[in-house]
Short mmCIF file of C-alpha atoms in Angstrom, two decimals:
data_model
loop_
_atom_site.label_atom_id
_atom_site.label_comp_id
_atom_site.label_asym_id
_atom_site.label_seq_id
_atom_site.Cartn_x
_atom_site.Cartn_y
_atom_site.Cartn_z
CA MET A 1 22.03 -0.81 45.22
CA GLN A 2 23.55 -1.65 41.89
CA TYR A 3 22.32 0.25 38.96
CA ALA A 4 21.30 -2.13 36.24
CA LEU A 5 22.32 -0.66 32.77
CA THR A 6 19.11 -0.16 30.96
CA LEU A 7 19.30 -0.61 27.26
CA VAL A 8 15.83 0.50 26.18
CA PHE A 9 15.41 0.45 22.54
CA LEU A 10 12.31 1.82 20.91
CA LEU A 11 11.36 2.64 17.32
CA GLY A 12 10.02 5.61 15.47
CA ARG A 13 10.64 7.95 12.72
CA LEU A 14 13.26 7.05 10.24
CA TYR A 15 16.12 9.07 8.89
CA LEU A 16 16.95 8.89 5.20
CA GLY A 17 20.36 9.86 4.09
CA ASP A 18 22.82 11.39 6.37
CA ALA A 19 22.93 9.61 9.76
CA THR A 20 23.66 12.93 11.74
CA PRO A 21 20.34 14.44 13.10
CA SER A 22 19.60 17.83 12.00
CA VAL A 23 18.96 20.73 14.20
CA THR A 24 15.33 20.64 13.63
CA HIS A 25 14.97 17.00 14.51
CA LEU A 26 17.15 17.68 17.71
CA SER A 27 15.00 20.51 18.83
CA GLN A 28 11.70 18.55 18.36
CA CYS A 29 13.15 15.85 20.47
CA ASN A 30 14.30 18.11 23.20
CA ARG A 31 10.88 19.81 23.12
CA MET A 32 9.27 16.22 23.67
CA LEU A 33 11.87 15.49 26.44
CA MET A 34 11.12 18.75 28.33
CA ALA A 35 7.36 17.92 28.12
CA VAL A 36 7.97 14.54 29.78
CA GLU A 37 10.47 15.91 32.32
CA GLY A 38 8.46 17.34 35.21
CA ASN A 39 5.12 15.99 33.80
CA ALA A 40 3.41 19.31 33.49
CA GLY A 41 -0.41 18.80 33.91
CA VAL A 42 -0.10 15.41 35.61
CA THR A 43 -0.95 14.79 39.24
CA ALA A 44 -1.11 11.65 41.41
CA PRO A 45 -3.67 11.91 44.16
CA GLN A 46 -2.70 10.41 47.52
CA PRO A 47 -4.64 8.29 48.45
CA PRO A 48 -5.67 7.25 44.95
CA THR A 49 -9.25 6.99 43.91
CA ILE A 50 -9.83 3.84 42.11
CA TYR A 51 -13.71 3.59 41.96
CA GLY A 52 -15.08 2.99 38.46
CA GLU A 53 -14.42 0.84 35.46
CA TRP A 54 -10.82 0.78 33.98
CA VAL A 55 -10.02 -1.15 30.75
CA SER A 56 -7.12 -1.84 28.47
CA THR A 57 -6.29 0.44 25.55
CA ARG A 58 -4.49 -2.11 23.57
CA CYS A 59 -3.64 -5.87 23.38
CA GLU A 60 -1.19 -6.35 26.18
CA VAL A 61 1.83 -8.59 26.18
CA ARG A 62 2.74 -10.22 29.38
CA PRO A 63 5.78 -12.46 30.05
CA GLY A 64 5.42 -15.85 28.71
CA PRO A 65 4.33 -14.55 26.32
CA GLU A 66 0.75 -14.07 27.06
CA PHE A 67 -1.60 -11.86 25.06
CA VAL A 68 -4.26 -10.20 27.23
CA THR A 69 -6.89 -7.49 27.85
CA ARG A 70 -8.45 -6.33 31.09
CA LYS A 71 -11.53 -4.82 32.41
CA TYR A 72 -11.70 -4.20 36.10
CA LYS A 73 -14.48 -2.48 37.96
CA PHE A 74 -13.94 -1.26 41.66
CA HIS A 75 -17.09 -0.49 43.71
CA THR A 76 -17.39 2.08 46.56
CA ASP A 77 -18.05 -0.75 49.15
CA GLY A 78 -14.65 -2.18 48.58
CA THR A 79 -15.56 -4.97 46.32
CA PHE A 80 -14.36 -5.43 42.83
CA THR A 81 -15.20 -7.54 39.68
CA ALA A 82 -12.36 -8.23 37.14
CA TYR A 83 -12.11 -9.82 33.81
CA GLN A 84 -8.81 -10.97 32.12
CA PHE A 85 -9.26 -12.21 28.63
CA TYR A 86 -6.48 -14.36 27.23
CA TYR A 87 -5.69 -14.82 23.35
CA THR A 88 -3.82 -17.21 21.10
CA ASP A 89 -2.40 -14.33 19.03
CA ASN A 90 -0.34 -11.08 19.43
CA HIS A 91 -3.31 -8.86 18.20
CA CYS A 92 -5.82 -10.21 20.68
CA THR A 93 -8.14 -11.22 17.90
CA ILE A 94 -8.76 -15.07 18.74
CA PRO A 95 -9.78 -15.58 22.29
CA ALA A 96 -8.46 -18.52 24.19
CA TYR A 97 -9.96 -18.43 27.69
CA SER A 98 -11.27 -15.85 30.11
CA LEU A 99 -11.16 -15.19 33.95
CA LYS A 100 -13.96 -13.62 36.00
CA LEU A 101 -12.55 -12.58 39.53
CA ARG A 102 -14.57 -11.21 42.51
CA GLY A 103 -13.06 -10.08 45.64
CA THR A 104 -12.49 -7.19 47.93
CA ILE A 105 -9.69 -4.54 48.08
CA GLN A 106 -8.56 -2.12 50.70
CA ILE A 107 -6.24 0.89 50.01
CA GLY A 108 -3.41 1.25 52.42
CA ASP A 109 -0.47 3.49 53.13
CA THR A 110 2.06 4.80 50.87
CA SER A 111 4.45 2.19 49.43
CA TRP A 112 7.93 1.93 50.58
CA ILE A 113 8.73 -0.15 47.58
CA ILE A 114 8.06 2.57 45.10
CA ARG A 115 7.78 6.15 45.63
CA GLY A 116 4.49 7.46 44.55
CA ALA A 117 2.70 4.21 44.94
CA THR A 118 0.11 3.01 47.37
CA LYS A 119 -0.08 -0.35 49.04
CA ALA A 120 -3.28 -2.27 49.01
CA ASP A 121 -4.50 -5.55 50.43
CA TYR A 122 -6.87 -7.79 48.63
CA GLU A 123 -8.76 -10.95 49.05
CA LEU A 124 -10.35 -13.04 46.26
CA ASP A 125 -13.76 -14.53 46.74
CA ARG A 126 -13.98 -16.70 43.54
CA VAL A 127 -12.27 -17.03 40.21
CA LEU A 128 -14.31 -18.45 37.16
CA ILE A 129 -12.64 -19.75 33.95
CA THR A 130 -14.14 -20.26 30.66
CA SER A 131 -12.58 -21.63 27.70
CA HIS A 132 -13.43 -20.57 24.10
CA ARG A 133 -11.74 -23.19 22.01
CA SER A 134 -11.89 -27.10 22.27
CA ASP A 135 -8.03 -27.32 22.06
CA ILE A 136 -7.74 -24.71 24.92
CA THR A 137 -10.11 -26.82 26.87
CA GLU A 138 -8.12 -29.88 26.67
CA TYR A 139 -4.97 -27.73 27.63
CA LEU A 140 -6.72 -26.42 30.67
CA ILE A 141 -7.90 -29.87 31.76
CA THR A 142 -4.38 -31.31 31.67
CA LYS A 143 -2.99 -28.17 33.68
CA VAL A 144 -5.71 -28.32 36.24
CA ASN A 145 -5.57 -32.19 36.70
CA ALA A 146 -1.66 -31.96 37.21
CA THR A 147 -1.98 -29.55 40.12
CA CYS A 148 -5.39 -30.47 41.43
CA PRO A 149 -5.71 -34.27 40.93
CA GLY A 150 -9.42 -35.45 40.95
CA TYR A 151 -10.83 -32.01 40.56
CA ILE A 152 -12.06 -32.63 37.21
CA SER A 153 -13.50 -36.03 36.99
CA GLN A 154 -13.73 -38.34 33.78
CA HIS A 155 -17.52 -38.41 34.40
CA GLN A 156 -17.91 -34.54 34.35
CA ARG A 157 -15.16 -33.06 32.04
CA TRP A 158 -15.05 -29.39 31.32
CA LEU A 159 -16.78 -28.27 28.23
CA THR A 160 -16.08 -25.21 25.93
CA HIS A 161 -18.07 -22.01 26.53
CA VAL A 162 -19.07 -23.06 30.07
CA ARG A 163 -17.81 -21.42 33.39
CA TYR A 164 -16.02 -23.43 36.02
CA HIS A 165 -14.64 -22.57 39.41
CA LEU A 166 -10.84 -22.27 39.44
CA PHE A 167 -11.04 -20.78 42.75
CA SER A 168 -13.69 -20.55 45.52
CA TRP A 169 -13.13 -19.27 48.87
CA TYR A 170 -16.65 -20.40 49.97
CA GLU A 171 -16.06 -24.09 48.85
CA ASP A 172 -12.33 -24.13 49.83
CA LYS A 173 -11.20 -24.90 46.23
CA ASP A 174 -7.85 -23.39 44.91
CA CYS A 175 -6.50 -24.53 41.55
CA LEU A 176 -4.76 -21.27 40.60
CA GLU A 177 -1.49 -22.86 40.68
CA ALA A 178 -2.54 -24.68 37.28
CA LEU A 179 -2.13 -21.37 35.57
CA SER A 180 0.66 -19.86 37.94
CA PHE A 181 -2.02 -17.26 38.50
CA ALA A 182 -2.14 -14.57 41.27
CA MET A 183 -3.80 -11.30 41.47
CA HIS A 184 -0.89 -9.71 43.27
CA GLU A 185 -0.96 -6.76 40.95
CA LEU A 186 -3.55 -5.30 43.30
CA GLN A 187 -1.01 -4.93 45.88
CA LEU A 188 0.46 -1.84 44.35
CA VAL A 189 -1.62 0.94 43.09
CA ARG A 190 -1.02 4.34 41.49
CA VAL A 191 -3.47 6.82 39.78
CA GLU A 192 -2.30 9.54 37.47
CA VAL A 193 -4.68 12.38 36.27
CA HIS A 194 -3.42 13.84 32.96
CA LYS A 195 -5.02 17.31 32.06
CA THR A 196 -4.29 18.73 28.45
CA PHE A 197 -5.23 22.06 27.31
CA GLN A 198 -6.62 21.81 23.64
CA PRO A 199 -5.79 25.16 22.03
CA LYS A 200 -8.38 24.97 19.23
CA SER A 201 -11.34 24.27 21.39
CA ARG A 202 -9.87 25.99 24.32
CA THR A 203 -11.05 23.19 26.53
CA VAL A 204 -9.19 20.78 29.04
CA THR A 205 -9.24 17.12 28.53
CA VAL A 206 -8.81 14.70 31.49
CA ARG A 207 -7.38 11.32 31.31
CA ASN A 208 -7.09 9.11 34.35
CA GLU A 209 -4.64 6.15 34.17
CA LEU A 210 -4.56 3.26 36.77
CA PHE A 211 -1.23 1.49 37.23
CA LEU A 212 -1.15 -1.74 39.08
CA GLY A 213 1.83 -4.00 40.13
CA ASP A 214 3.92 -5.89 37.50
CA VAL A 215 3.68 -9.57 36.76
CA HIS A 216 6.99 -11.33 37.45
CA THR A 217 8.87 -12.05 34.28
CA ASP A 218 9.55 -15.70 35.59
CA ARG A 219 6.07 -17.53 35.52
CA SER A 220 7.21 -19.99 38.21
CA GLN A 221 7.74 -16.91 40.67
CA ARG A 222 4.33 -15.14 40.09
CA GLN A 223 2.41 -16.74 43.15
CA ARG A 224 5.26 -15.53 45.59
CA TYR A 225 6.06 -12.18 43.95
CA HIS A 226 5.28 -8.78 45.32
CA PRO A 227 5.27 -6.15 42.59
CA THR A 228 8.17 -3.62 42.39
CA TYR A 229 7.01 -1.55 39.51
CA TYR A 230 3.95 -1.25 37.05
CA GLN A 231 2.06 -2.95 34.14
CA THR A 232 0.65 -0.95 31.22
CA PRO A 233 -1.90 1.33 32.72
CA LEU A 234 -5.57 0.99 32.32
CA VAL A 235 -7.77 3.91 31.56
CA ASN A 236 -11.08 5.11 33.19
CA LEU A 237 -13.79 4.21 30.77
CA LYS A 238 -16.01 7.31 31.34
CA GLU A 239 -13.34 9.61 29.75
CA GLN A 240 -12.90 7.24 26.66
CA ASP A 241 -15.81 7.73 24.33
CA ASN A 242 -13.55 7.97 21.40
CA CYS A 243 -11.56 4.85 22.24
CA SER A 244 -12.99 2.04 20.13
CA ILE A 245 -11.00 -0.68 21.85
CA CYS A 246 -12.05 0.43 25.24
CA GLN A 247 -15.75 0.14 24.06
CA LEU A 248 -15.24 -3.15 22.76
CA ILE A 249 -13.61 -4.40 26.07
CA HIS A 250 -16.37 -2.62 28.14
CA GLY A 251 -19.09 -4.56 26.24
CA ALA A 252 -17.49 -7.98 26.80
CA ASN A 253 -17.68 -10.47 29.59
CA ASP A 254 -16.23 -13.86 30.41
CA THR A 255 -18.53 -15.83 28.03
CA LYS A 256 -18.32 -13.23 25.31
CA PRO A 257 -14.72 -12.00 25.21
CA PRO A 258 -13.88 -9.08 22.98
CA SER A 259 -11.95 -9.76 19.64
CA LEU A 260 -9.92 -6.74 18.83
CA PRO A 261 -9.20 -5.78 15.15
CA ALA A 262 -6.09 -7.04 13.71
CA LEU A 263 -3.33 -4.47 13.16
CA PRO A 264 -0.71 -4.14 10.64
CA GLU A 265 2.64 -5.72 11.42
CA TYR A 266 5.51 -3.49 10.75
CA PRO A 267 9.30 -4.55 10.38
CA VAL A 268 11.48 -3.16 13.09
CA ILE A 269 13.82 -0.73 11.44
CA LEU A 270 16.32 0.78 13.81
CA HIS A 271 16.78 4.34 12.52
CA GLY A 272 15.93 7.87 13.69
CA GLU A 273 15.25 9.13 17.28
CA TRP A 274 12.94 8.16 19.98
CA VAL A 275 12.03 9.63 23.35
CA SER A 276 9.93 8.32 26.42
CA THR A 277 6.28 9.12 26.52
CA ARG A 278 6.34 9.39 30.09
CA CYS A 279 8.34 9.26 33.18
CA GLU A 280 9.34 5.63 33.49
CA VAL A 281 9.77 3.30 36.58
CA ARG A 282 12.19 0.30 36.70
CA PRO A 283 12.66 -2.48 39.11
CA GLU A 284 15.13 -1.72 41.98
CA VAL A 285 13.58 1.17 42.00
CA PHE A 286 14.43 4.21 39.85
CA PHE A 287 12.71 6.57 37.41
CA LEU A 288 14.12 7.71 33.93
CA ILE A 289 13.55 9.35 30.58
CA ARG A 290 15.15 7.86 27.63
CA HIS A 291 16.32 9.42 24.27
CA LEU A 292 17.70 6.92 21.75
CA ILE A 293 19.35 7.49 18.32
CA PHE A 294 19.79 4.89 15.79
CA HIS A 295 22.13 5.84 12.82
CA GLY A 296 21.07 3.13 10.26
CA ASN A 297 24.59 1.44 10.10
CA HIS A 298 24.10 -0.76 13.06
CA THR A 299 25.30 1.75 15.59
CA TRP A 300 23.32 3.47 18.33
CA GLU A 301 23.45 6.10 21.10
CA GLY A 302 21.32 6.52 24.25
CA ASN A 303 20.75 9.24 26.72
CA TYR A 304 19.34 8.01 30.12
CA HIS A 305 18.20 10.73 32.45
CA HIS A 306 17.56 9.56 35.93
CA TYR A 307 15.46 11.03 38.67
CA SER A 308 14.57 10.39 42.42
CA ASP A 309 10.74 11.01 41.98
CA PRO A 310 7.99 9.50 39.86
CA LEU A 311 7.33 12.66 38.06
CA CYS A 312 10.73 13.08 36.98
CA ARG A 313 11.30 16.41 38.44
CA ASN A 314 14.39 16.04 40.56
CA PRO A 315 17.41 14.74 38.49
CA THR A 316 20.18 12.62 39.96
CA PHE A 317 22.41 11.78 36.99
CA SER A 318 22.41 11.31 33.35
CA LEU A 319 24.22 8.47 31.42
CA TYR A 320 25.21 8.61 27.67
CA ALA A 321 26.02 5.12 26.08
CA LYS A 322 26.85 4.22 22.62
CA GLY A 323 27.65 0.98 20.67
CA TYR A 324 26.43 -1.29 17.96
CA HIS A 325 23.74 -3.81 17.47
CA SER A 326 22.99 -7.00 15.40
CA GLU A 327 20.71 -7.32 12.53
CA GLY A 328 17.16 -8.07 13.59
CA VAL A 329 15.69 -11.65 13.18
CA LYS A 330 11.95 -12.57 13.67
CA SER A 331 11.21 -13.90 17.05
CA GLU A 332 10.12 -17.47 17.05
CA VAL A 333 8.97 -17.08 20.76
CA VAL A 334 7.02 -13.72 20.73
CA LYS A 335 4.75 -13.30 17.69
CA GLY A 336 5.16 -9.77 16.14
CA GLY A 337 8.61 -9.28 17.75
CA ALA A 338 12.08 -9.23 16.47
CA GLU A 339 15.35 -10.10 18.19
CA PHE A 340 18.42 -7.96 18.45
CA ASP A 341 21.78 -8.17 20.27
CA PHE A 342 22.98 -4.92 21.68
CA ILE A 343 26.61 -4.04 22.59
CA THR A 344 27.66 -1.11 24.68
CA THR A 345 31.09 0.11 24.21
CA GLU A 346 31.33 3.57 25.57
CA VAL A 347 29.59 5.23 28.59
CA ARG A 348 29.82 8.81 30.01
CA ILE A 349 28.09 9.88 33.22
CA THR A 350 26.93 13.34 34.44
CA THR A 351 25.88 13.73 38.09
CA LYS A 352 22.97 16.05 38.75
CA ASP A 353 22.56 16.16 42.49
CA THR A 354 25.04 16.33 45.45
CA GLY A 355 24.02 12.90 46.77
CA THR A 356 25.02 11.09 43.57
CA THR A 357 28.21 13.18 43.37
CA ASP A 358 29.13 12.34 46.88
CA LEU A 359 28.37 8.70 46.49
CA LEU A 360 30.84 8.35 43.38
CA ASN A 361 33.46 10.35 45.26
CA ALA A 362 33.36 8.12 48.14
CA PHE A 363 33.42 4.92 46.08
CA LYS A 364 36.79 3.20 46.76
CA GLY A 365 38.58 1.70 43.79
CA ASP A 366 39.52 2.62 40.16
CA GLU A 367 36.50 1.29 38.48
CA CYS A 368 34.46 4.40 37.96
CA GLY A 369 36.05 7.16 36.31
CA ARG A 370 38.60 9.46 37.90
CA ARG A 371 38.73 8.47 41.59
CA GLY A 372 37.40 11.42 43.74
CA ARG A 373 37.30 13.83 40.88
CA TRP A 374 33.45 13.87 40.20
CA GLU A 375 31.77 17.43 40.06
CA MET A 376 28.04 17.94 39.86
CA GLY A 377 27.13 18.72 36.26
CA VAL A 378 30.58 17.86 34.71
CA GLU A 379 30.56 14.68 32.42
CA GLN A 380 32.99 11.93 32.95
CA ASP A 381 33.93 9.17 30.56
CA VAL A 382 34.11 5.87 32.40
CA THR A 383 34.95 3.79 29.30
CA GLN A 384 38.69 3.50 30.24
CA THR A 385 37.80 2.02 33.73
CA TYR A 386 35.39 -0.34 32.11
CA GLY A 387 32.28 1.11 33.14
CA CYS A 388 31.30 2.24 36.85
CA ALA A 389 31.27 -0.48 39.30
CA ALA A 390 29.58 1.83 41.84
CA LEU A 391 26.52 1.81 39.60
CA GLY A 392 26.72 -1.82 38.35
CA ILE A 393 27.75 -0.73 34.85
CA ARG A 394 30.45 -2.97 33.20
CA LEU A 395 31.97 -2.62 29.72
CA PRO A 396 31.72 -4.01 27.26
CA HIS A 397 28.24 -5.04 27.86
CA THR A 398 25.95 -7.03 25.70
CA GLU A 399 22.09 -7.47 26.00
CA TYR A 400 19.75 -9.65 24.26
CA GLU A 401 16.75 -7.60 23.20
CA LEU A 402 13.09 -8.17 22.02
CA MET A 403 11.71 -5.21 20.12
CA LYS A 404 8.63 -4.43 18.04
CA MET A 405 6.99 -1.32 16.35
CA GLU A 406 3.46 -0.08 16.01
CA TYR A 407 1.82 2.65 14.13
CA ASP A 408 -0.17 5.21 16.30
CA ALA A 409 -3.00 6.49 13.87
CA LYS A 410 -4.22 8.71 16.39
CA ARG A 411 -1.20 10.73 16.62
CA ASP A 412 0.03 9.71 13.19
CA THR A 413 3.48 8.47 14.64
CA VAL A 414 5.41 5.41 15.22
CA LEU A 415 5.97 3.53 18.62
CA LEU A 416 8.93 1.44 19.54
CA PHE A 417 8.81 -1.12 22.03
CA ASN A 418 11.67 -3.02 23.60
CA GLY A 419 11.91 -5.88 26.10
CA GLN A 420 10.58 -5.63 29.56
CA ARG A 421 13.47 -5.75 32.26
CA PRO A 422 13.62 -8.85 34.31
CA SER A 423 11.80 -8.53 37.64
CA ASP A 424 14.76 -9.44 39.82
CA GLY A 425 16.60 -6.40 38.47
CA ASP A 426 19.06 -8.28 36.50
CA ASN A 427 20.02 -7.68 32.77
CA PRO A 428 19.03 -9.86 29.79
CA THR A 429 22.79 -10.79 29.24
CA THR A 430 22.08 -14.30 27.99
CA THR A 431 19.69 -15.51 25.40
CA SER A 432 17.79 -17.42 27.94
CA LYS A 433 16.97 -14.09 29.70
CA ARG A 434 15.69 -12.24 26.59
CA ALA A 435 12.45 -10.80 27.35
CA THR A 436 9.10 -12.25 26.17
CA SER A 437 7.14 -9.02 26.90
CA TYR A 438 7.47 -5.38 26.53
CA GLN A 439 8.12 -1.86 28.27
CA THR A 440 6.46 1.33 27.99
CA PRO A 441 6.98 2.37 24.32
CA LEU A 442 9.14 5.12 23.03
CA VAL A 443 7.73 7.59 20.47
CA GLN A 444 9.32 8.77 17.22
CA CYS A 445 10.83 12.33 17.44
CA GLY A 446 13.22 12.55 14.67
CA GLY A 447 13.50 11.11 11.11
CA VAL A 448 10.89 10.47 8.40
CA ASN A 449 7.75 8.69 9.24
CA MET A 450 7.74 5.78 6.89
CA PHE A 451 4.38 4.71 7.97
CA SER A 452 2.25 7.87 7.71
CA GLN A 453 -1.54 8.14 7.58
CA ASP A 454 -1.62 7.38 3.92
CA ASP A 455 0.31 4.24 4.54
CA SER A 456 -1.52 3.07 7.49
CA ARG A 457 -3.64 0.43 5.74
CA ARG A 458 -0.41 -1.25 4.31
CA GLN A 459 0.96 -4.45 6.05
CA PHE A 460 4.29 -6.04 5.62
CA ASP A 461 4.32 -9.75 5.13
CA GLN A 462 5.32 -11.26 8.56
CA ASN A 463 7.86 -13.51 6.66
CA ASP A 464 9.66 -10.55 5.26
CA SER A 465 9.80 -8.44 8.56
CA ALA A 466 13.00 -9.76 9.50
CA ASN A 467 14.56 -9.12 6.12
CA VAL A 468 13.37 -5.63 6.24
CA ALA A 469 14.67 -5.00 9.76
CA MET A 470 18.10 -5.89 8.45
CA GLN A 471 18.11 -3.00 5.82
CA THR A 472 19.07 -0.27 8.14
CA SER A 473 22.01 1.45 6.51
CA PRO A 474 21.22 4.85 4.91
CA SER A 475 21.58 3.47 1.20
CA ARG A 476 19.42 0.33 2.05
CA LEU A 477 16.77 2.41 3.72
CA LEU A 478 16.46 4.73 0.68
CA ALA A 479 16.27 1.58 -1.50
CA ALA A 480 13.49 0.21 0.93
CA VAL A 481 11.44 3.37 0.59
CA GLY A 482 11.80 3.50 -3.15
CA THR A 483 11.01 -0.07 -3.74
CA LEU A 484 8.64 -1.17 -0.95
CA LEU A 485 7.29 -3.70 -3.32
CA ILE A 486 10.49 -5.78 -3.01
CA PHE A 487 9.39 -6.39 0.68
CA HIS A 488 6.00 -7.73 -0.46
CA LEU A 489 3.87 -5.06 0.80
CA VAL A 490 0.21 -6.14 1.01
CA HIS A 491 -2.99 -3.99 1.35
CA LEU A 492 -5.52 -4.59 3.94
CA CYS A 493 -9.26 -4.46 3.06
#
């Protein structure tokens, strides 16, 4: 299986001045990496218990792009009721239309596609659709008439704020193709239980997360696609009393969709250090933890630690990559996103288990370091052999990225999102393959938090976001911090 070189770039704390991270910053990042590796306090029951209500914790970005929030309720008799709310904007403030789904689900055996996941079978009974805007109603009528001719007659056209059947098993109606819609995410299930000890109160907090299968990055493939990794997890509502967004979604339905509060939009400034917040899964299938460093002069470094298990406890190999990136420009496709081009010029690999070491030593050819000279725990530079053909790594390598950043007020830190990997396991090596949705975010672990709690009410004018994203050299960054008004900071009420 070829390894697709994963350039995952996320945003966080910003360095000011010298581009070389200090020992303090490195130790902080290492501590955070160690906390993710092994996932202490995390368990994944088999088979998973999915009963209860699960909701989104943020406005989710799906390929397309589509901006979505979700509310799923699974009952003990195997039935479920699910709501998907779609929006016109990247903050999920303006509802477009809603889907209400009913059906049954049966938890199956352990998945052979993803280690740690469970297979499931589902059947839909009905899917109801409700439009919340007149222009969206006309759009939906056009889409449905194109795939189900005659279903919407001229004498009984759809109305805004009224429910209509998009699918009904009982009436043998199926117009789901109009939206390229499928509920195949229910074919792959994983529940993680996160227990965290709180030193001040000497109590243990519990957070249950529900991972469901991913949605294909190519919209035309969704109805035939079987998931190979996960979407953003949903959380169990009963443990989220302090989550205002969770409560908003809980109180909504398909005729009264939730409108989330608009968040400040920040420029993507690639500077500082970032690490994974969890053991991540990728298509094809492998698990990894990332540690990225941006130096502010358009150069970057990345450490990608790979594992054979979904809790990142059994390392297989680590990959170090470095290169440079373009200036960021505002995305015209995905609201709130910025587009970058990343070039990898150097790669070094360290094997961590005998299986990977033997694999590389058995590889015939001169396209992966020194042939037959791989030793476990010893790093090899594969730059001179133009990468490592055995792992699917080619140099030089260019990827076309989508990125955004968010301020996490609860933890007073910054999150960096980069583009979701293509579902077919390929790399975004052409502009047409640039992502329209995001992966699991990285969290800031080194550098100065430019967007602190005191500044959380500030918002950058969207028209200037791309300009600020270009100001990434240390000198320019100092100027940016000292003269924020140059970039038209505005204050939210």
